[in-house]
PDB file of C-alpha atoms in Angstrom:
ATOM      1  CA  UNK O   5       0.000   0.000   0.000  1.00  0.00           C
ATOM      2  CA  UNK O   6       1.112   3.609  -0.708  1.00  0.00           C
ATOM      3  CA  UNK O   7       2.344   5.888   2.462  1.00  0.00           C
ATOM      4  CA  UNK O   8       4.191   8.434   3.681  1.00  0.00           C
ATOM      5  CA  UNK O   9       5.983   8.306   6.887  1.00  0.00           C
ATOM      6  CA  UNK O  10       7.295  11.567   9.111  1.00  0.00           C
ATOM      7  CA  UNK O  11       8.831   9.831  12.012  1.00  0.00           C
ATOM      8  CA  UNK O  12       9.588  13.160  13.651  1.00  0.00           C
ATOM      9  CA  UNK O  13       6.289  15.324  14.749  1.00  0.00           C
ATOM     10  CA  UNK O  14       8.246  18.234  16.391  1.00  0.00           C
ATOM     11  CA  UNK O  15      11.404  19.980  15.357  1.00  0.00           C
ATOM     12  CA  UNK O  16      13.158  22.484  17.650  1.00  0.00           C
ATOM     13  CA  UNK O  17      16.033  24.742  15.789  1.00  0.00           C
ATOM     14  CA  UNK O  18      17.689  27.859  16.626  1.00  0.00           C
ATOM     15  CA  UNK O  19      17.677  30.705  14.111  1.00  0.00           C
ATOM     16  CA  UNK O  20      20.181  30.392  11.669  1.00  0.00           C
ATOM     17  CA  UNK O  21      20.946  26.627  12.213  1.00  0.00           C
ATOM     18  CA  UNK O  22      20.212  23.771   9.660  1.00  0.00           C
ATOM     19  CA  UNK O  23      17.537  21.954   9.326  1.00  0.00           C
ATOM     20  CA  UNK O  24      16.181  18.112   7.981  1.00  0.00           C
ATOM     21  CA  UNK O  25      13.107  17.313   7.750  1.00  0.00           C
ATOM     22  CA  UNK O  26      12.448  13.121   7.260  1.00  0.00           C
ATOM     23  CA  UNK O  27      10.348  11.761   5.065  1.00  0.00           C
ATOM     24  CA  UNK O  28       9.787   7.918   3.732  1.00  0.00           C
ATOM     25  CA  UNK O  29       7.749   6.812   1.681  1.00  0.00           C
ATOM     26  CA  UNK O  30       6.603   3.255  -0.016  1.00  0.00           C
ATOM     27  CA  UNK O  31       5.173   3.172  -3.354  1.00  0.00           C
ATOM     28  CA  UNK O  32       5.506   0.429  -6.161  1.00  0.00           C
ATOM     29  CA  UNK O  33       5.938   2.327  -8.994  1.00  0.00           C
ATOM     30  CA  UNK O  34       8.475   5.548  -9.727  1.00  0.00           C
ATOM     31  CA  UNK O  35       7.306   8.079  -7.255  1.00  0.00           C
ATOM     32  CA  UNK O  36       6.262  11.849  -8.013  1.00  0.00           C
ATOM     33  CA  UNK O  37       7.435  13.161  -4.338  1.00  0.00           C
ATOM     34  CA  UNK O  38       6.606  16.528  -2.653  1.00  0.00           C
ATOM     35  CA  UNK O  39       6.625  18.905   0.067  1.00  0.00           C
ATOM     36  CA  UNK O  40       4.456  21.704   1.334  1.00  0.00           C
ATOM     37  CA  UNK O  41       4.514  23.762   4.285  1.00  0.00           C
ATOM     38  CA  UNK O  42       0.938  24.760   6.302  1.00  0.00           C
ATOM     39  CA  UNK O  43       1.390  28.192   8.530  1.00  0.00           C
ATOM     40  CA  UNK O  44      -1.662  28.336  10.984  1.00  0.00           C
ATOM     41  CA  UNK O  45      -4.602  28.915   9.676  1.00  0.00           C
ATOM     42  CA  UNK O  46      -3.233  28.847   5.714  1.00  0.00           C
ATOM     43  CA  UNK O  47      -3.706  26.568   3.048  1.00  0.00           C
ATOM     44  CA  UNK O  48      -0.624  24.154   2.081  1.00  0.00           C
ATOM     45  CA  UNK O  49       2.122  25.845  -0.490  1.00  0.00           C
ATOM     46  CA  UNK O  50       4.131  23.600  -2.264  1.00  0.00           C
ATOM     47  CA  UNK O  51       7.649  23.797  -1.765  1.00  0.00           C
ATOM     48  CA  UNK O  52       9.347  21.802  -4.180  1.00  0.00           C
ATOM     49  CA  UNK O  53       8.234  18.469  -6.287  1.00  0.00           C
ATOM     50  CA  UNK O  54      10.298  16.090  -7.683  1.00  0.00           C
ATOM     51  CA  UNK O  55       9.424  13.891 -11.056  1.00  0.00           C
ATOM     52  CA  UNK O  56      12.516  12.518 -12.208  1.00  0.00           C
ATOM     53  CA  UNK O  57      16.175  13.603 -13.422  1.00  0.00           C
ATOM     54  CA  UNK O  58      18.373  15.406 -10.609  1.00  0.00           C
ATOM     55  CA  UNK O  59      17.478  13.965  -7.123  1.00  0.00           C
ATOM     56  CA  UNK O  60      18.990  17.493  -5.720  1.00  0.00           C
ATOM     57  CA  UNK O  61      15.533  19.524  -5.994  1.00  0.00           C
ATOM     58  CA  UNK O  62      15.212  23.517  -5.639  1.00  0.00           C
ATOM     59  CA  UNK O  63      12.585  24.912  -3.765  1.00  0.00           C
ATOM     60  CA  UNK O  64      10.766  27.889  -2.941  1.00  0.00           C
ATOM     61  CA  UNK O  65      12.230  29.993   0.504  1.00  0.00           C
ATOM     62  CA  UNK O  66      15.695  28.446   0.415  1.00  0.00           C
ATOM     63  CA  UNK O  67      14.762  24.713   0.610  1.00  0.00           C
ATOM     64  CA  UNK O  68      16.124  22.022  -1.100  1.00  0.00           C
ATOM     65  CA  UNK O  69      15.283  18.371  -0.863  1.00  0.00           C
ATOM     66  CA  UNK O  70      17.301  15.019  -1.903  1.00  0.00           C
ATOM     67  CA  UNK O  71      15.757  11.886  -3.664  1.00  0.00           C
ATOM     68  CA  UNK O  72      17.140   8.726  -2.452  1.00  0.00           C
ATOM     69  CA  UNK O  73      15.685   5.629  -4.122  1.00  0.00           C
ATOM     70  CA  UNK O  74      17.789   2.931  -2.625  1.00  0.00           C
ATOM     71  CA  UNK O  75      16.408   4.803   1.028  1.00  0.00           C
ATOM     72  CA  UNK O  76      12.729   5.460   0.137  1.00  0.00           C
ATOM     73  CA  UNK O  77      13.654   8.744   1.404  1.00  0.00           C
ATOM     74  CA  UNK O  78      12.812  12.525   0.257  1.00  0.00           C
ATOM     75  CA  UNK O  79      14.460  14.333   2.721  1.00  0.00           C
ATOM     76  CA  UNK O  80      13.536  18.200   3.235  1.00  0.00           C
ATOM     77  CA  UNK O  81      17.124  20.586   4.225  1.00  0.00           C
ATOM     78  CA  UNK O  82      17.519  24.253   4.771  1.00  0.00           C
ATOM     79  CA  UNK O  83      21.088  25.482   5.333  1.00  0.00           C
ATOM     80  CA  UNK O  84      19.866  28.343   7.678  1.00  0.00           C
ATOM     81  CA  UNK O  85      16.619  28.688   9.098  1.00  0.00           C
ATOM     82  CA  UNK O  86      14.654  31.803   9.889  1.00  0.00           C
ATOM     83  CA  UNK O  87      12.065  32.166  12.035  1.00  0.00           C
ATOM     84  CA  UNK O  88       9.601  32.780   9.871  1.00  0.00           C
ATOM     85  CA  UNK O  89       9.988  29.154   8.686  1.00  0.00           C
ATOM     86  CA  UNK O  90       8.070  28.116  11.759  1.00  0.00           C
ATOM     87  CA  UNK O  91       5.040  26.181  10.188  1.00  0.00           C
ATOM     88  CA  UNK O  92       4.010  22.371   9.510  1.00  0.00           C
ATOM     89  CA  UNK O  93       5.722  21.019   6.849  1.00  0.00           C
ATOM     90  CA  UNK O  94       4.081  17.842   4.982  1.00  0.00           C
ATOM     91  CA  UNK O  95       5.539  15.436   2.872  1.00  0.00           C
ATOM     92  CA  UNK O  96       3.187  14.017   0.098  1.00  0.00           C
ATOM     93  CA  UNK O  97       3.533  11.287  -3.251  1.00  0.00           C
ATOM     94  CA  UNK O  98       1.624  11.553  -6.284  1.00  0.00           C
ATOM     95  CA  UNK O  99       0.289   8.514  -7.342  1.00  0.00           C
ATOM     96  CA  UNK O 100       1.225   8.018 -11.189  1.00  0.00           C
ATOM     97  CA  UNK O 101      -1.216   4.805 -11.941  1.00  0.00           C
ATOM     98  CA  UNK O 102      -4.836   3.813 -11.089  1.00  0.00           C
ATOM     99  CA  UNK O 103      -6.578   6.092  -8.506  1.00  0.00           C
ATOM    100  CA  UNK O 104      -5.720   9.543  -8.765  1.00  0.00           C
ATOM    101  CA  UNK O 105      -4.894  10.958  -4.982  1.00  0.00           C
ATOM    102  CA  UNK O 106      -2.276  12.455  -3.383  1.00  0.00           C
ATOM    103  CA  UNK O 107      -1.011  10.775  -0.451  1.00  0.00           C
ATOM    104  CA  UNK O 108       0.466  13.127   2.965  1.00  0.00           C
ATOM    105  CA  UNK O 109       2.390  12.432   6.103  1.00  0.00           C
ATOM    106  CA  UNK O 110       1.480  12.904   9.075  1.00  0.00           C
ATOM    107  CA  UNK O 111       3.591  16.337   8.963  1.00  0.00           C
ATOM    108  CA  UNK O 112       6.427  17.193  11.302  1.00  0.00           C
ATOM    109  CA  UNK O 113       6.113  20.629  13.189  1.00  0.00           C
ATOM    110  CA  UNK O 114       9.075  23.137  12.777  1.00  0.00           C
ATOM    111  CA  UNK O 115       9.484  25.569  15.893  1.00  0.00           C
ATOM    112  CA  UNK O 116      12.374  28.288  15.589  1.00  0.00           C
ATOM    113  CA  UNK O 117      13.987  29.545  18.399  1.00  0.00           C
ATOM    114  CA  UNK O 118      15.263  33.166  18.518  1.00  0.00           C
TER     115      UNK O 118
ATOM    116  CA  UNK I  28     -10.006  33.930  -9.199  1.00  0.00           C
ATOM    117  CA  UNK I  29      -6.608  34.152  -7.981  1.00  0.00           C
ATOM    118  CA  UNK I  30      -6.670  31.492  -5.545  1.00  0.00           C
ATOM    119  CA  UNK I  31      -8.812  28.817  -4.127  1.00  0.00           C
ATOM    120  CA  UNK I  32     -11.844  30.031  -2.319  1.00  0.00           C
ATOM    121  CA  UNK I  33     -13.388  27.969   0.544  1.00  0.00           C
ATOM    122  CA  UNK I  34     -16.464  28.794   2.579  1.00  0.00           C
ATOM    123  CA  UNK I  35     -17.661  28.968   5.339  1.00  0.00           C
ATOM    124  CA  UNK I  36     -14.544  29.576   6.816  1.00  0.00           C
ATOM    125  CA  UNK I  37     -15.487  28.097  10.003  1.00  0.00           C
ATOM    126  CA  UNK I  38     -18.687  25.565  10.758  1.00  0.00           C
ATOM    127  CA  UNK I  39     -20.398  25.089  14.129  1.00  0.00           C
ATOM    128  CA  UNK I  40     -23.289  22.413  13.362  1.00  0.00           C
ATOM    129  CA  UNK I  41     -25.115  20.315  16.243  1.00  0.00           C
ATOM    130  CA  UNK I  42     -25.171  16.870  15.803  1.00  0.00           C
ATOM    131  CA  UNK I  43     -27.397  15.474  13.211  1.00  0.00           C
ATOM    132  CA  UNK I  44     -27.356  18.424  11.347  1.00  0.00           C
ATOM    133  CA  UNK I  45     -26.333  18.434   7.502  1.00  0.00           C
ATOM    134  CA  UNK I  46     -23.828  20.853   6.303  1.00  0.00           C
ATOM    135  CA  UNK I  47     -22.309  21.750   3.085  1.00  0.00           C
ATOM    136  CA  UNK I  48     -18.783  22.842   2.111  1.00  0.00           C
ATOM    137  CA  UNK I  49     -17.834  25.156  -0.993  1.00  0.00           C
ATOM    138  CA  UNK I  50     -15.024  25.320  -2.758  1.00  0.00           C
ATOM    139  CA  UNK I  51     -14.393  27.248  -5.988  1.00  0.00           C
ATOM    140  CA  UNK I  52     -11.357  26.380  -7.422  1.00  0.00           C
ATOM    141  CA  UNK I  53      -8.653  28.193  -9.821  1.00  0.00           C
ATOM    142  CA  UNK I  54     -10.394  29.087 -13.462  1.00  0.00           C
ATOM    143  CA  UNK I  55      -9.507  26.338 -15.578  1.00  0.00           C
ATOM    144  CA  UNK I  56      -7.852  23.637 -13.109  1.00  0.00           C
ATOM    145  CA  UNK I  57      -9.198  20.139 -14.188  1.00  0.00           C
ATOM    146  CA  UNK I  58      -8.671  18.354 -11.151  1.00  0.00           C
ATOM    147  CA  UNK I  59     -10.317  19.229  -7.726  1.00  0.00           C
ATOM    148  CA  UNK I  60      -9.759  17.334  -4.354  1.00  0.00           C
ATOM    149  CA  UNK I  61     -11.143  16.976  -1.231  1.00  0.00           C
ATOM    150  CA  UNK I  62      -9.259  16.109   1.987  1.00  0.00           C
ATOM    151  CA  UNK I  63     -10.179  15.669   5.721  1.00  0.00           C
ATOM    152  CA  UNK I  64      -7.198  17.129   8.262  1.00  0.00           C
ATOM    153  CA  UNK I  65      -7.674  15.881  11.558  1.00  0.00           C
ATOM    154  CA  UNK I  66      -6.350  17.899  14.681  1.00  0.00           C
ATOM    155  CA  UNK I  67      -2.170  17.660  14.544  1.00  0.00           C
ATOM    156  CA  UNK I  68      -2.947  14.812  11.277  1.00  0.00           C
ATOM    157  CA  UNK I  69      -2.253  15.383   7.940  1.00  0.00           C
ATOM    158  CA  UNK I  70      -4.958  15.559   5.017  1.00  0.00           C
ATOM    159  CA  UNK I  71      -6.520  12.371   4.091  1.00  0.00           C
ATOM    160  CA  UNK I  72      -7.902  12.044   1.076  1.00  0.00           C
ATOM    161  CA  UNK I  73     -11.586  11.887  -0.018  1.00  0.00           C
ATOM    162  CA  UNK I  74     -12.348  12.635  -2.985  1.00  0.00           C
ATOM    163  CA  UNK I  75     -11.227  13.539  -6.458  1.00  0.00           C
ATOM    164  CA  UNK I  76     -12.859  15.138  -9.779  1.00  0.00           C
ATOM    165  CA  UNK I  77     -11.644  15.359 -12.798  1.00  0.00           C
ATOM    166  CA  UNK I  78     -13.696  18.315 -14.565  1.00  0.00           C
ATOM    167  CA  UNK I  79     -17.484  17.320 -13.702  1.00  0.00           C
ATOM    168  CA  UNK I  80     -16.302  13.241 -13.122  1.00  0.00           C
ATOM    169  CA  UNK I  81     -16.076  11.975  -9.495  1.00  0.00           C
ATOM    170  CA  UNK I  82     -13.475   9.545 -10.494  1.00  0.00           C
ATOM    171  CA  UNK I  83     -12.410   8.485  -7.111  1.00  0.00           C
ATOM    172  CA  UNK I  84     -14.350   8.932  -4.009  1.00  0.00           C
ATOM    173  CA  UNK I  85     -12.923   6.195  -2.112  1.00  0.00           C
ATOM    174  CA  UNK I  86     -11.902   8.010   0.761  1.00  0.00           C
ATOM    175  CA  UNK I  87     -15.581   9.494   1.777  1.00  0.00           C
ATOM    176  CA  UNK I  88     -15.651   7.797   5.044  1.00  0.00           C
ATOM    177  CA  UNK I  89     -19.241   6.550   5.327  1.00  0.00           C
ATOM    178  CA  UNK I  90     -22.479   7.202   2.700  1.00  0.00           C
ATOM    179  CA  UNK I  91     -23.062  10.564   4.720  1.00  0.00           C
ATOM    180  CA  UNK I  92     -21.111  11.864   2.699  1.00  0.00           C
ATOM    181  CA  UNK I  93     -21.658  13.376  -0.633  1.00  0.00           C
ATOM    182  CA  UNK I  94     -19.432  15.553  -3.146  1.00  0.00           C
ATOM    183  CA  UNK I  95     -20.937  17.093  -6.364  1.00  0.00           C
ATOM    184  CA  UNK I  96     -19.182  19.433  -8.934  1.00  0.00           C
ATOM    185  CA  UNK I  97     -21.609  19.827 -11.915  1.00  0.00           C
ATOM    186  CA  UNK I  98     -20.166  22.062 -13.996  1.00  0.00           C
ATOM    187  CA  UNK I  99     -16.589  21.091 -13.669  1.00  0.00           C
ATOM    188  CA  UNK I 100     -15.979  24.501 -11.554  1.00  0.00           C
ATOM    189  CA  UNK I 101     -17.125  25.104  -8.315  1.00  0.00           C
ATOM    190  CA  UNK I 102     -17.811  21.951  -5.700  1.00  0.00           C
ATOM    191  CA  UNK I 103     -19.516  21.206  -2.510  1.00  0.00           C
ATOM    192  CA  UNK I 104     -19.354  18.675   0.044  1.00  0.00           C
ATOM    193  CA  UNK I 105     -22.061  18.029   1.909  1.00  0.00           C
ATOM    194  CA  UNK I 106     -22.163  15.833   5.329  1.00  0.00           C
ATOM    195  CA  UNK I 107     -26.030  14.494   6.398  1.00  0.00           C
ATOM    196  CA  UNK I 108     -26.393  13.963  10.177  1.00  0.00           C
ATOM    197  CA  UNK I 109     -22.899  15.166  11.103  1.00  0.00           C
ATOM    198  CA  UNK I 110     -21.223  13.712  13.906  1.00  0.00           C
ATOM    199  CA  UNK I 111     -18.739  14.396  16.608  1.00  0.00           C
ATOM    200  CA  UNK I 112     -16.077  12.813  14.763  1.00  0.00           C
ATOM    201  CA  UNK I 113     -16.682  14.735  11.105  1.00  0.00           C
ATOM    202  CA  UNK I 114     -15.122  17.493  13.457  1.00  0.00           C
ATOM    203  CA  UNK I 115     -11.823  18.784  11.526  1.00  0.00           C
ATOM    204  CA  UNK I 116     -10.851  20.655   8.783  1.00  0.00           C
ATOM    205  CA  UNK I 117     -11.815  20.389   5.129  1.00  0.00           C
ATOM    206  CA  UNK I 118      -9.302  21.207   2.957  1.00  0.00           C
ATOM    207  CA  UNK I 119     -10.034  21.560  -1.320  1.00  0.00           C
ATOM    208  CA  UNK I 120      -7.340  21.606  -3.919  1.00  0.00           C
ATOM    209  CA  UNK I 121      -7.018  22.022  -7.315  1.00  0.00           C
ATOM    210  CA  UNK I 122      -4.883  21.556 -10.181  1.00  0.00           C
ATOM    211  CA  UNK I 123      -4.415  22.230 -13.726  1.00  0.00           C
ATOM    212  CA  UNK I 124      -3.586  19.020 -14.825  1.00  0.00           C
ATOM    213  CA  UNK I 125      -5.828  16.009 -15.241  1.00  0.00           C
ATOM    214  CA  UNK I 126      -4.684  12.356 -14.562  1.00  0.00           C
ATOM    215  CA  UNK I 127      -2.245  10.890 -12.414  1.00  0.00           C
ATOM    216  CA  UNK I 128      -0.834  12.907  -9.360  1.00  0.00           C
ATOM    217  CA  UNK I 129       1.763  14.789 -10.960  1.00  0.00           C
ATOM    218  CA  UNK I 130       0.670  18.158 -10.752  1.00  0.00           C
ATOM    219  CA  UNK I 131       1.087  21.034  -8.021  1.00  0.00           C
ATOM    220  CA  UNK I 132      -1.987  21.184  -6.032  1.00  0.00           C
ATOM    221  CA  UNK I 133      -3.132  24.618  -4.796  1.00  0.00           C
ATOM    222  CA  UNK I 134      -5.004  24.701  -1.430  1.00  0.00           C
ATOM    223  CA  UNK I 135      -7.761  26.855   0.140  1.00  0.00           C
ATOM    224  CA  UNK I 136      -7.618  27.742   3.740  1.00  0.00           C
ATOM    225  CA  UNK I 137      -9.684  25.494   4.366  1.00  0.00           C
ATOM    226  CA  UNK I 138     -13.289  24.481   6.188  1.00  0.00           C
ATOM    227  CA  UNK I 139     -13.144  24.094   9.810  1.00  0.00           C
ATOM    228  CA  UNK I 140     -15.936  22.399  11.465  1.00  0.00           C
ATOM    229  CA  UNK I 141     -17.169  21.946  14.467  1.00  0.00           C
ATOM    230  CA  UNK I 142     -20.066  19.518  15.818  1.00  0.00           C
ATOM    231  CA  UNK I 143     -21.119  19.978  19.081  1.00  0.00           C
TER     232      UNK I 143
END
């Protein structure tokens, strides 16, 4: 069965530290792999998708995210995080063949410290 | 419009009462979606359209309910006899592309309800 996995719910960082978000995911067939961030009350932006070609993706805000087949893994990175990157941050796959859905983590919770 | 539109904004509904969700999606996007986002959850899926076609509604959790978008634009969801648990927030996206999920999916603020 398709999923998404975001073992860690909270993340605490300091301003101007790195950051990783985790995110796994199982699917049978060649995955279409995203992420969005939710602020409180807001809709879900998309930060950066990934189809195929370079597994180094480019994102909105600074973020960039690697694709790691052998892993399962589309890990979310920001070299330097501001606090205004404070939000939810979800982790979703496309699904590419019968049913048409996206498919989200659970979402891992980004707090910034000053 | 410039964005995804979603009313009401927020939902307070007694038990056993039937409400029903808009959502007016981006002129032109093919695809609309409905997902349910429980407190500290992420969306689950309910529903999907392609243009007027409910081509997947295997995620409505029980015959209460119902989505509809008859003109290929705007959509509602509509819950008979809500429940304590259909408390959470409704979430609709849309897209331009049809088909498989390979396109960016824009996302209203969402529909919070409420039942009491």
């Amino acid at each position: 069965a398709q999923s998404v996995t975001q073992p860690d719910i909270h993340i605490t960082v300091s301003e101007g530290a790195s950051l990783e978000l985790r995110c796994n995911y199982s699917y049978g067939a060649t995955p279409y792999l995203f992420w969005y961030v939710q602020s409180p009350g807001q809709g879900l932006q998309l930060l950066l998708k990934y189809f195929s070609g370079d597994t180094l993706v480019q994102g909105i805000k600074g973020f960039e995210a690697e694709f790691k087949r052998s892993q399962s893994s589309f890990n979310l990175r920001k070299p330097s995080v501001h606090w205004s990157d404070a939000a939810e941050y979800f982790c979703a796959v496309g699904t590419t063949s019968g049913t048409y859905k996206y498919i989200f983590g659970t979402g891992t919770r980004l707090k910034v410290l000053a | 419009g410039a964005g995804v539109s979603q009313s009401p904004r927020y939902k307070v509904a007694k038990r056993g009462q039937d409400v029903a969700l808009r959502c007016d999606p981006i002129s032109g996007h093919v695809s609309l979606f409905w997902y349910q986002q429980a407190l500290g959850q992420g969306p689950e899926f309910l529903t999907y359209f392609q243009n007027e076609a409910q081509l997947d509604k295997s995620g409505l959790p029980s015959d209460r309910f119902f989505a509809e978008r008859p003109e290929g634009s705007v959509s509602t969801l509509k819950i008979q006899r809500t429940q304590q648990e259909d408390s959470a927030v409704y979430l609709c996206a849309s897209s331009l592309v049809g088909g498989a999920g390979t396109g960016e999916l824009f996302f209203g603020e969402g529909s919070r309800l409420t039942v009491l």
